[in-house]
mmCIF file of C-alpha atoms and ligand atoms in Angstrom:
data_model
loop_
_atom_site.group_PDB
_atom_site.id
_atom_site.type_symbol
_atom_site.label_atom_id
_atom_site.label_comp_id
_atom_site.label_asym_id
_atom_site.label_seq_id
_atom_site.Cartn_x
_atom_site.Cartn_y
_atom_site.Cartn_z
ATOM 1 C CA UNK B 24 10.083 -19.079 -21.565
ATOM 2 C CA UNK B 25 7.613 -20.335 -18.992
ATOM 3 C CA UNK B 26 8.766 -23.500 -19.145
ATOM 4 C CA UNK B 27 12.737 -22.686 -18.894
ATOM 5 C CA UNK B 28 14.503 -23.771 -15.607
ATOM 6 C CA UNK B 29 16.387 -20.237 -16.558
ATOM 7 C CA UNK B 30 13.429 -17.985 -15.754
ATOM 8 C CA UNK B 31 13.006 -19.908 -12.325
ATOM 9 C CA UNK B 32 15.089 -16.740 -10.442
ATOM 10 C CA UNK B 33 12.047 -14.807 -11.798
ATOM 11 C CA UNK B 34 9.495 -17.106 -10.672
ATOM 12 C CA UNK B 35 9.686 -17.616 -7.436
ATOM 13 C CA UNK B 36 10.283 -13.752 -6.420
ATOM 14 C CA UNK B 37 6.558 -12.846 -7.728
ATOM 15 C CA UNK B 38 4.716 -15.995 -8.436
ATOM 16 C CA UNK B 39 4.476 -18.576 -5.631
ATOM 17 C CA UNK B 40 4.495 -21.431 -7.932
ATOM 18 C CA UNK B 41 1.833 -23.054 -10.508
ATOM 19 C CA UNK B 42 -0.383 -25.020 -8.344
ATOM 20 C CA UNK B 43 -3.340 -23.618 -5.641
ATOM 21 C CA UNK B 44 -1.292 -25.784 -2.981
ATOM 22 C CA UNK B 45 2.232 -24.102 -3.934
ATOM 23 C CA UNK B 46 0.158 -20.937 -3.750
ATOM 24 C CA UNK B 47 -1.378 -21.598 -0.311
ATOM 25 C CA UNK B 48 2.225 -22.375 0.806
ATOM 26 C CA UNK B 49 3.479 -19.653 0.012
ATOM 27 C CA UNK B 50 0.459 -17.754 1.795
ATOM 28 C CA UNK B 51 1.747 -20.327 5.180
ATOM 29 C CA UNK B 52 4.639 -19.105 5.118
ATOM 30 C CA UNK B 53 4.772 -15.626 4.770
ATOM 31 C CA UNK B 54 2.261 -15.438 7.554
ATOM 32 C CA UNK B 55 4.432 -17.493 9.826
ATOM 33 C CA UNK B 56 7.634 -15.843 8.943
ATOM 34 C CA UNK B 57 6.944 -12.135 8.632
ATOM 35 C CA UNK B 58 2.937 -11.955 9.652
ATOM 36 C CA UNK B 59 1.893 -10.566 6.259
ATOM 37 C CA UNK B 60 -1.277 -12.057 5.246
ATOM 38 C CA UNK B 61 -2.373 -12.740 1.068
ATOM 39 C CA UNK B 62 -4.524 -12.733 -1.103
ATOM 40 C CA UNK B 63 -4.522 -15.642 -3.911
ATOM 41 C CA UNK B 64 -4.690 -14.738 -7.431
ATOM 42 C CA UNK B 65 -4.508 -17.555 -9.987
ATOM 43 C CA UNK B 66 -2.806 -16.217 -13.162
ATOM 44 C CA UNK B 67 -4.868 -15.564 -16.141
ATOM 45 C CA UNK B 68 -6.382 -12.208 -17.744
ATOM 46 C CA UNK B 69 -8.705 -11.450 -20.485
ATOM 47 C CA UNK B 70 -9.855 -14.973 -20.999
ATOM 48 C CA UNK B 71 -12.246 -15.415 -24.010
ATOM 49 C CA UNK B 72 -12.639 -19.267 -24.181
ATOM 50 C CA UNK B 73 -15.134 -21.214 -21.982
ATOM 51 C CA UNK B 74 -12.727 -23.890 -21.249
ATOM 52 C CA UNK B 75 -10.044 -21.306 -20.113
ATOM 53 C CA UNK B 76 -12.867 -20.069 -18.164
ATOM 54 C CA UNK B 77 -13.693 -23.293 -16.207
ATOM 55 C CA UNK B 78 -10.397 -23.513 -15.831
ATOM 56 C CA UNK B 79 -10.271 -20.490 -14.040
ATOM 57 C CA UNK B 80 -13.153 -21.037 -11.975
ATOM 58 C CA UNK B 81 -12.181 -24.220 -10.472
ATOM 59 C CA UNK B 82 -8.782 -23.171 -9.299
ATOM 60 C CA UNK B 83 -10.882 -19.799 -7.491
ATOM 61 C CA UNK B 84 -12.680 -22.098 -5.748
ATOM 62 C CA UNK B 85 -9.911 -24.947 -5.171
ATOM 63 C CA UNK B 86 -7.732 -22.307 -3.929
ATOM 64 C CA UNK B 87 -10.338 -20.838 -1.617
ATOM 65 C CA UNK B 88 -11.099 -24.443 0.564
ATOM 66 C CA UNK B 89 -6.664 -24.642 0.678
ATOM 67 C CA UNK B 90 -7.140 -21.782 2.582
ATOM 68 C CA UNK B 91 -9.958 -22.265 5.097
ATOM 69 C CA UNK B 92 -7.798 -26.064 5.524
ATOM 70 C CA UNK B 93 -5.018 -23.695 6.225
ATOM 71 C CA UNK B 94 -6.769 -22.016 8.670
ATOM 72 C CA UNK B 95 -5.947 -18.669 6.715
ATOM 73 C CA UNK B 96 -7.902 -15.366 5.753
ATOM 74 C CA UNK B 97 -9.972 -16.871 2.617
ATOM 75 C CA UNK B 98 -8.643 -13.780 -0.029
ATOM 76 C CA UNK B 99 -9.296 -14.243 -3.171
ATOM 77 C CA UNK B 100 -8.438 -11.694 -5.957
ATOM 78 C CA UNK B 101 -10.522 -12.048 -9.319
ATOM 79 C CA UNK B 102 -10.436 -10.588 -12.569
ATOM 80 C CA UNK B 103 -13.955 -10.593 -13.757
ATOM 81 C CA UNK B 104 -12.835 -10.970 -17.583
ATOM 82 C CA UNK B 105 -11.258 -14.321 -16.198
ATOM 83 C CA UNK B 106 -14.464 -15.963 -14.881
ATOM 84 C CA UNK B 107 -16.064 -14.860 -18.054
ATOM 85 C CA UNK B 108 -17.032 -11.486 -18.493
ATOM 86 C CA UNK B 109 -16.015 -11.119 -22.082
ATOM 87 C CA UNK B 110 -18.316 -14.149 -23.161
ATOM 88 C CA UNK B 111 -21.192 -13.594 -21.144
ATOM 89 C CA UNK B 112 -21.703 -11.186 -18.390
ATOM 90 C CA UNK B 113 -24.602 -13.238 -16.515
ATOM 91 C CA UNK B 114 -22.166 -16.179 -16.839
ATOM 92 C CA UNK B 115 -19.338 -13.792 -15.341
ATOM 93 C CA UNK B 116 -21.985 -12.796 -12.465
ATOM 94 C CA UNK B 117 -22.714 -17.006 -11.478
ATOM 95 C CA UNK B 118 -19.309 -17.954 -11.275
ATOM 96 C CA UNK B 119 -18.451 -14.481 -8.935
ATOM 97 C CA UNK B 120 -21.812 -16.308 -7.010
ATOM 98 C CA UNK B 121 -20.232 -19.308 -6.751
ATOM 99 C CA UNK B 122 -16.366 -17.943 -5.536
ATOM 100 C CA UNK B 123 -18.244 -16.040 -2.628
ATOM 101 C CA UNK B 124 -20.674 -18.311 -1.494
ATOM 102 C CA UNK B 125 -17.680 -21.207 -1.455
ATOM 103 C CA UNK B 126 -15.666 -18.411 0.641
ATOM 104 C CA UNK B 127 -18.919 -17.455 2.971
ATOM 105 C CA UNK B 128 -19.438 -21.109 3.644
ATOM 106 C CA UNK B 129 -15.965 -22.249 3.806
ATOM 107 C CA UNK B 130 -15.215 -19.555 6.373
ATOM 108 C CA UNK B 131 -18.888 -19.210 8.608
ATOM 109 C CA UNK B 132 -18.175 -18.464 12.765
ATOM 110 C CA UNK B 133 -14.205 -17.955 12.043
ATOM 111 C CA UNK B 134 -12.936 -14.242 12.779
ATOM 112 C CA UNK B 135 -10.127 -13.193 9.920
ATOM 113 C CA UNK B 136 -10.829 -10.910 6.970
ATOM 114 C CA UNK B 137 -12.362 -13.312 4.067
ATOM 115 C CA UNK B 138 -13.158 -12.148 0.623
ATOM 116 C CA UNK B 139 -13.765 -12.095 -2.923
ATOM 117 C CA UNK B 140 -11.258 -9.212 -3.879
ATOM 118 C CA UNK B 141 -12.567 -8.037 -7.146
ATOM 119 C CA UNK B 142 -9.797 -6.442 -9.736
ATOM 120 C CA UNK B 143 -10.707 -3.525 -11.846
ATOM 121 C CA UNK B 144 -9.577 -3.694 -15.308
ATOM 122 C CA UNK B 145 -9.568 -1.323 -18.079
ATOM 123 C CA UNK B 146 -12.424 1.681 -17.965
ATOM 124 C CA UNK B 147 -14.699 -0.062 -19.841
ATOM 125 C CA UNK B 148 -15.610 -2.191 -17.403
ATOM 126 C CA UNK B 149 -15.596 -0.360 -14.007
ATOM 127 C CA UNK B 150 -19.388 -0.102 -13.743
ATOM 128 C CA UNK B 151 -20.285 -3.979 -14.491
ATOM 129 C CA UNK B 152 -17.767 -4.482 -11.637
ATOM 130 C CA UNK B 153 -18.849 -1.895 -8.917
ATOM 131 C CA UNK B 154 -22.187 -3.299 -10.316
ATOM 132 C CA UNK B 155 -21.382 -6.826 -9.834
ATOM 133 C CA UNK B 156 -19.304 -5.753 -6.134
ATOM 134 C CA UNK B 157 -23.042 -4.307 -4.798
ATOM 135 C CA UNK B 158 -24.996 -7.207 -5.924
ATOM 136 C CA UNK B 159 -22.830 -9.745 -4.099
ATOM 137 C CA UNK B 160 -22.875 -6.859 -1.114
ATOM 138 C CA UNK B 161 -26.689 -6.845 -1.093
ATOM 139 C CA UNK B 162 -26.706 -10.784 -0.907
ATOM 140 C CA UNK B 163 -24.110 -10.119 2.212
ATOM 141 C CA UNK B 164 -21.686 -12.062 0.695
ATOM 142 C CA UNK B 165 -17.758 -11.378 1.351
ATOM 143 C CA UNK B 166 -17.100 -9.301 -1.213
ATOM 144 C CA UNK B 167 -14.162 -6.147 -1.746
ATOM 145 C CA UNK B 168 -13.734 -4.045 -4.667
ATOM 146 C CA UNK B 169 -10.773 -2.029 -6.228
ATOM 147 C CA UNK B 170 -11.100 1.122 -7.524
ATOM 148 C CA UNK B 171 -8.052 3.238 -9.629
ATOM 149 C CA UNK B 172 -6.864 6.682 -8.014
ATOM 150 C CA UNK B 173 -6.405 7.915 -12.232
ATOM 151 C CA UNK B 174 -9.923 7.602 -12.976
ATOM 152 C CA UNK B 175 -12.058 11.103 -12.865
ATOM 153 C CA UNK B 176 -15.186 9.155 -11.543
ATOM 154 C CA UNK B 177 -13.199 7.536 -8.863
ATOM 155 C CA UNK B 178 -14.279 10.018 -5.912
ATOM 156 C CA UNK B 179 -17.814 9.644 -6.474
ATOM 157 C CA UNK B 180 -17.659 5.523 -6.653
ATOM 158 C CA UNK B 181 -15.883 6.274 -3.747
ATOM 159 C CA UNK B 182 -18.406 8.088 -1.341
ATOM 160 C CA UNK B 183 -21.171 6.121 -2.400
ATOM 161 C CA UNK B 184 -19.170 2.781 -1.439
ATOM 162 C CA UNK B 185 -18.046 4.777 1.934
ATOM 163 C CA UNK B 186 -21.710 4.963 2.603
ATOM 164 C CA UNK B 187 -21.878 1.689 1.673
ATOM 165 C CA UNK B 188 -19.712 0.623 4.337
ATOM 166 C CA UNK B 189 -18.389 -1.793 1.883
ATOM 167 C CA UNK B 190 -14.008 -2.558 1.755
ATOM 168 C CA UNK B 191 -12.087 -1.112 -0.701
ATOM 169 C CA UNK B 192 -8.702 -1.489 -2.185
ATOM 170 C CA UNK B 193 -7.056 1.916 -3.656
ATOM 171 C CA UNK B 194 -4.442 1.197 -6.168
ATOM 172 C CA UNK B 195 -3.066 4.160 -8.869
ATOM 173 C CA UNK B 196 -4.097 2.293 -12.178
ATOM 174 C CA UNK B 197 -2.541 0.184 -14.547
ATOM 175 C CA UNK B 198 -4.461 0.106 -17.765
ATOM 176 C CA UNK B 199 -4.139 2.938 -20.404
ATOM 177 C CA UNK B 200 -6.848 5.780 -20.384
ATOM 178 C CA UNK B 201 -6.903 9.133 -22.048
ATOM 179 C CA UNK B 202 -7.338 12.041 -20.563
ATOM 180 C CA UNK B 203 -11.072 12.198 -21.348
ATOM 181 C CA UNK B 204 -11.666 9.663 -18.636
ATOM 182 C CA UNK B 205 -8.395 9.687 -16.587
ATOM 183 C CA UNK B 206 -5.610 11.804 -14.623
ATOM 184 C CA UNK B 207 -1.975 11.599 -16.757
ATOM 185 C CA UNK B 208 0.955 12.880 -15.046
ATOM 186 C CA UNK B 209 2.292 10.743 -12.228
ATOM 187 C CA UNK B 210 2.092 14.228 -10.009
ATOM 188 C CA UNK B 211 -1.904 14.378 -10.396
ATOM 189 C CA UNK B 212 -2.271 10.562 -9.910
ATOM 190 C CA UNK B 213 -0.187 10.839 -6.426
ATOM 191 C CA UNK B 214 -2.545 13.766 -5.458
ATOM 192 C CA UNK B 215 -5.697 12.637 -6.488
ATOM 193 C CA UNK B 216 -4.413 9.157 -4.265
ATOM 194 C CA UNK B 217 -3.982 11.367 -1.119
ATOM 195 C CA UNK B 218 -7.315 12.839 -1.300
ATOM 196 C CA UNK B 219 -9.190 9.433 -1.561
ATOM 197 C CA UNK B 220 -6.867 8.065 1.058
ATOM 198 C CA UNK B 221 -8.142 11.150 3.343
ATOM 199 C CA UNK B 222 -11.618 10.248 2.003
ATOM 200 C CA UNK B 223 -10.993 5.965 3.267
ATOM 201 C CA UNK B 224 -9.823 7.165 6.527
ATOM 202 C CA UNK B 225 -12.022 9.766 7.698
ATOM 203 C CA UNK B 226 -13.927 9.649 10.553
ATOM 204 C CA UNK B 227 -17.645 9.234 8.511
ATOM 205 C CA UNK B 228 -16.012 6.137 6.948
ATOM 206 C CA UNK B 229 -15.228 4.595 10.348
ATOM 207 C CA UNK B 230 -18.596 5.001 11.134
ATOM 208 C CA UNK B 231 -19.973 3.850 8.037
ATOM 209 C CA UNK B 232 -18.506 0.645 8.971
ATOM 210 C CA UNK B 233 -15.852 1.114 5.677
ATOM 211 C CA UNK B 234 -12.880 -0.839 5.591
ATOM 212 C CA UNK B 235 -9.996 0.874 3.588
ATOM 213 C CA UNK B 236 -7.563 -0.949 1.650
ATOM 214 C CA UNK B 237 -4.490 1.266 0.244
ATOM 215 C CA UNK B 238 -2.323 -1.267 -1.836
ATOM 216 C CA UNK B 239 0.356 0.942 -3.174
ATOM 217 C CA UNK B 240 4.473 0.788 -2.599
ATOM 218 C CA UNK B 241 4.374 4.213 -2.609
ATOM 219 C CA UNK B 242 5.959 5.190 0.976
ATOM 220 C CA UNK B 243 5.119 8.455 1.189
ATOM 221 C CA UNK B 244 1.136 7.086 0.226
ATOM 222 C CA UNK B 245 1.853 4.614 3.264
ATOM 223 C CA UNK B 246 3.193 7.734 5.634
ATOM 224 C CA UNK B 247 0.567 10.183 4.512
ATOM 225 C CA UNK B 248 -2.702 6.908 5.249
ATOM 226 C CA UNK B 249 -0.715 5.855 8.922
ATOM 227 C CA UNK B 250 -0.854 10.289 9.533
ATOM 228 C CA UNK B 251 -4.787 10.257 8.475
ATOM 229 C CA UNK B 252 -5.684 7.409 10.400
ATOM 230 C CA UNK B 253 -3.523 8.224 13.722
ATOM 231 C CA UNK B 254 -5.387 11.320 12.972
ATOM 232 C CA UNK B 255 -9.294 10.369 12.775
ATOM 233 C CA UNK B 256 -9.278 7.405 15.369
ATOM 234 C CA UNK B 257 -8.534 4.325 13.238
ATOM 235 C CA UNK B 258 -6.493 1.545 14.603
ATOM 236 C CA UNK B 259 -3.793 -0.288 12.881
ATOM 237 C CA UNK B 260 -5.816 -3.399 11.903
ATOM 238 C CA UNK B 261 -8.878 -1.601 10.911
ATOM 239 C CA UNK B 262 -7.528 -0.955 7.839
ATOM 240 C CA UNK B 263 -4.868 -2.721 5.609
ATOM 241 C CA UNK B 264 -2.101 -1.972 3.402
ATOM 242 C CA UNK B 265 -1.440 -4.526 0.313
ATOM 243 C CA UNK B 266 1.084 -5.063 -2.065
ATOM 244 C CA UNK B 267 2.815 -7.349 -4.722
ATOM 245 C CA UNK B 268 4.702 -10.359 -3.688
ATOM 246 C CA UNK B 269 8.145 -10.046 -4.948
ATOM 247 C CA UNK B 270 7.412 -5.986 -4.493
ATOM 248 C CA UNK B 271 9.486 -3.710 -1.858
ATOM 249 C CA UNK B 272 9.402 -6.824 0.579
ATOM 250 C CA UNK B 273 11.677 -5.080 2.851
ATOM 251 C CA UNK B 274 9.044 -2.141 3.280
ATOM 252 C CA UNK B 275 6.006 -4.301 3.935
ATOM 253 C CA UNK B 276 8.297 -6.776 6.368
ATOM 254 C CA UNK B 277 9.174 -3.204 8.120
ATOM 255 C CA UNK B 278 4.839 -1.902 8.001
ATOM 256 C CA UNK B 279 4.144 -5.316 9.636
ATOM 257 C CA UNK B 280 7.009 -4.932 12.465
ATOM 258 C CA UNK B 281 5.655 -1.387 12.298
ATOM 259 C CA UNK B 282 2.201 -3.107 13.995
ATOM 260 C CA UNK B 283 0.206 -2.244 10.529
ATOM 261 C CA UNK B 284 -1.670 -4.920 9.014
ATOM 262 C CA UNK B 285 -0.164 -5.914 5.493
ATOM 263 C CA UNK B 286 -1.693 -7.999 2.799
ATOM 264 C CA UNK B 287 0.338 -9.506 -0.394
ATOM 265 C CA UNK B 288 -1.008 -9.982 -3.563
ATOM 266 C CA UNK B 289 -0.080 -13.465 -4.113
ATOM 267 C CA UNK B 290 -0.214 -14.999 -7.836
ATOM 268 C CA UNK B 291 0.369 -18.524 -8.807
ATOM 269 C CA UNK B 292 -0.603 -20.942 -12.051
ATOM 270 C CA UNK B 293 1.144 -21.892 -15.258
ATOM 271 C CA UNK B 294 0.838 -18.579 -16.848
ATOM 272 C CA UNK B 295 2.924 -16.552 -15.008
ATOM 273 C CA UNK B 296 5.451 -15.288 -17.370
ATOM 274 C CA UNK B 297 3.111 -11.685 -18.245
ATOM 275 C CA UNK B 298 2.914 -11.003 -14.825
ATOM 276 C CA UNK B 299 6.539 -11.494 -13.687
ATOM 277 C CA UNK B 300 7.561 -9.169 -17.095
ATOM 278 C CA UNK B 301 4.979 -6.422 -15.676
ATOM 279 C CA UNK B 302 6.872 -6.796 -12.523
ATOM 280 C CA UNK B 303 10.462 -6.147 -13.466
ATOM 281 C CA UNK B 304 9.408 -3.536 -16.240
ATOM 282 C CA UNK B 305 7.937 -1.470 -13.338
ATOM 283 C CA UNK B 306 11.721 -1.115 -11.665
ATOM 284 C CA UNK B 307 14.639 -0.397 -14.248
ATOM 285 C CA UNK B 308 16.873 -1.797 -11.383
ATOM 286 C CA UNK B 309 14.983 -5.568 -11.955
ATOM 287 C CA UNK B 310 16.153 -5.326 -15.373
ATOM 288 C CA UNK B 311 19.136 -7.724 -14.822
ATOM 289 C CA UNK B 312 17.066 -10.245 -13.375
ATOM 290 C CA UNK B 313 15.331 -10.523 -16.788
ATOM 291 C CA UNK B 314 18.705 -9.862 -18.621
ATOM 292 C CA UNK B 315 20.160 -12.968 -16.894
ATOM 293 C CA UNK B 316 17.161 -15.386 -17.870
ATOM 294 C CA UNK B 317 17.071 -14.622 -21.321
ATOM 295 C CA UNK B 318 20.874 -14.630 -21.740
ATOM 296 C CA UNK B 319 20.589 -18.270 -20.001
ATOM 297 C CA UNK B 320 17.537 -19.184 -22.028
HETATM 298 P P1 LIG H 504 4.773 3.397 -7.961
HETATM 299 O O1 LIG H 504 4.813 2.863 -9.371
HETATM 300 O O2 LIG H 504 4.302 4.794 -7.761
HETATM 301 O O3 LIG H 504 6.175 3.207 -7.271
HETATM 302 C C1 LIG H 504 6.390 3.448 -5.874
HETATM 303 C C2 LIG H 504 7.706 2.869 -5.458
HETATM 304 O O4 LIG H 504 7.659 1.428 -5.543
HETATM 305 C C3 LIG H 504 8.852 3.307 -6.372
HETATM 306 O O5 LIG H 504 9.989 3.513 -5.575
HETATM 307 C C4 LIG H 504 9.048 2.116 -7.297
HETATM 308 O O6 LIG H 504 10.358 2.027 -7.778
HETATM 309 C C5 LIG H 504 8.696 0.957 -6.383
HETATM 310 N N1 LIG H 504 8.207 -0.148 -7.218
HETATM 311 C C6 LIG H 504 7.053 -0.195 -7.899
HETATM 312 N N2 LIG H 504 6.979 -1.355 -8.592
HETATM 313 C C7 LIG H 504 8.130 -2.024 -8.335
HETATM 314 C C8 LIG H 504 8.661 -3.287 -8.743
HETATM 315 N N3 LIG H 504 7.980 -4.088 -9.580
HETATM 316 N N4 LIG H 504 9.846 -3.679 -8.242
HETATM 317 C C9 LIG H 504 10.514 -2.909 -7.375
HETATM 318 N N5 LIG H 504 10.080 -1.686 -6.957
HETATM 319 C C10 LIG H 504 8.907 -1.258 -7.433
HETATM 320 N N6 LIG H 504 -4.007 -1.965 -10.893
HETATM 321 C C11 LIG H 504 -5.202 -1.980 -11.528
HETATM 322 O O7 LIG H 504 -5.407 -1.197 -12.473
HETATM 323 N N7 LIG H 504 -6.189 -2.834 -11.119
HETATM 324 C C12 LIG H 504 -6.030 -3.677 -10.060
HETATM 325 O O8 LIG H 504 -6.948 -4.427 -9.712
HETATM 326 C C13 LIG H 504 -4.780 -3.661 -9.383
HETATM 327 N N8 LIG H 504 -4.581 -4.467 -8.311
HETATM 328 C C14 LIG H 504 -3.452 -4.275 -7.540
HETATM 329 C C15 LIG H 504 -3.320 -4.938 -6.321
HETATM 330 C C16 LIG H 504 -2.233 -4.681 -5.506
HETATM 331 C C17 LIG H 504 -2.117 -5.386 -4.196
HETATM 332 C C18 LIG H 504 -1.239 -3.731 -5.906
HETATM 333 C C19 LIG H 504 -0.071 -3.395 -5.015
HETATM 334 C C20 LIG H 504 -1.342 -3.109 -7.124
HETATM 335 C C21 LIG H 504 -2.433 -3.368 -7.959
HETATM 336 N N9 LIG H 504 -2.558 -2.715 -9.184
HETATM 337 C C22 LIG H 504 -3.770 -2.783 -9.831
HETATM 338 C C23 LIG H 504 -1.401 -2.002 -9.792
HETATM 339 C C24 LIG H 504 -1.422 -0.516 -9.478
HETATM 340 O O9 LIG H 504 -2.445 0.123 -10.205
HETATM 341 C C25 LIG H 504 -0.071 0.145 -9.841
HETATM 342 O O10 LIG H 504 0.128 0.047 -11.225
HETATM 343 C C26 LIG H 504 1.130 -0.454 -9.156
HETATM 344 O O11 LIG H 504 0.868 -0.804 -7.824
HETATM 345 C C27 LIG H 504 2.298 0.576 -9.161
HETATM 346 O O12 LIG H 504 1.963 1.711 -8.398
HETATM 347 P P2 LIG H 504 2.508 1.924 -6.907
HETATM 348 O O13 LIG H 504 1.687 2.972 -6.279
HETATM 349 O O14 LIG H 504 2.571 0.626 -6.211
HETATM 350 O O15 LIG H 504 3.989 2.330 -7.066
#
């Protein structure tokens, strides 16, 4: 499917192309165009092999120097079970090293918002990556963590990374977890996101030096974060909303007329095919758009 001149409709509305320089372009444009900034992600979850590994390294760190070239924020979104966490979680921790140190060095003396955005996966791994987000924190590297608004524990990784002063990008969730470990219903999810939102933009957090990142399409999550912040003293710009390329363009396009600072998620490589599906199975109304490349295929 991947390879089908068919799916191409699909490609190009959430995946910027297969290669870090289509990717950067992508990033160039949509900057000079609509003044949304990104934040690169090369395609590729849940890797187990080292090569696929290496693989996935390289193009981080590839991906990151297009960037600084480009004279753009150095973003970077990582999975950590891409650079290796399921083989070795020391190996995981080198290669996360590596990605910041390339962005910290890559971007030194220039004033934009560079970092290693790190993904949170499935529960089992939230602590090795709030673990992994501090120790590249205490080395005052560039580094950004997202936590999941279904998660129980969520509030208290929360405050203590408030304290922290550290940035943080809010999303809902999109791995399965059982109530045991997780809010269900859509209803609790939405309120348990306003009340970390209200937690991000308080007034301790602006003086904790926090930087809160709500990535959500969720408009009335976007009206109810501009109200909190308007509210406790934050300016647009001191905090950022983010969300997928391909996504509800018309809302960010509107955020960033709007003055707010918006961020898009910006994926590119050769396996992009998962990630458009996710995409369209998110919005009954995309289903065409998949109908049409598989009747074509
Ligand atoms: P929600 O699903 O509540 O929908 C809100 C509105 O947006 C609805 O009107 C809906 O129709 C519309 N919409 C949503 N998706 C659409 C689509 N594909 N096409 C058209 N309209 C659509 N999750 C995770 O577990 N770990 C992570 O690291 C990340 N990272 C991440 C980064 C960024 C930048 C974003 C925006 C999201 C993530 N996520 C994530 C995914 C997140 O957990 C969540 O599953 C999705 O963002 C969907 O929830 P929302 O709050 O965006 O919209």
């Amino acid at each position: 499917m991947q390879g089908s001149r068919a799916t191409s409709a699909i490609a190009t509305r959430y995946v910027a192309g297969e290669t870090a320089e289509q990717g950067v372009g992508r990033a160039s444009e949509l900057l000079r165009d609509k003044g949304l900034r990104s934040s690169l992600f090369y395609l590729g979850e849940y890797v187990d092999k080292p090569g696929l590994v290496e693989q996935n390294l390289a193009a981080k760190i590839e991906v990151a120097g297009l960037l600084e070239r480009a004279g753009l924020d150095v973003h970077v979104s990582v999975d950590p079970t891409q650079i290796g966490f399921m083989l070795d979680p020391g190996w995981a921790r080198r290669n996360a090293f590596a990605i910041a140190e390339v962005i910290a060095g890559a971007t030194a003396g220039r004033a934009a918002v560079h970092a290693l955005m790190l993904d949170m996966e499935d529960s089992s791994v939230v602590d090795a990556t709030i673990g992994l987000h501090d120790a590249l924190d205490d080395a005052r590297l560039p580094v950004a963590v997202t936590l999941q608004a279904y998660l129980h524990r969520t509030e208290a990784d929360l405050r203590l990374l408030i304290k922290r002063g550290s940035r943080v990008r809010l999303v809902k969730g999109a791995f399965a977890a059982g109530a045991d470990v997780a809010f269900v219903g859509l209803s609790e999810i939405k309120t348990n996101s306003r009340r970390l939102i209200d937690l991000m933009l308080s007034r301790e957090a602006r003086d904790a030096g926090f930087y809160p990142i709500v990535a959500t399409h969720d408009e009335r999550l976007h009206a109810h974060a501009i109200e909190r912040a308007q509210k406790c003293g934050w300016q647009p710009g001191e905090y950022e909303f983010e969300m997928l390329l391909g996504v509800r363009g018309d809302l960010a396009a509107r955020l960033a007329a709007g003055g707010q600072r918006i961020r898009l998620y910006v994926p590119f490589g050769r396996d992009w095919w998962p990630h458009a599906v996710r995409r369209i199975g998110e919005n009954p109304a995309n289903a065409w758009l998949l109908a049409r490349s598989l009747a074509d295929f």
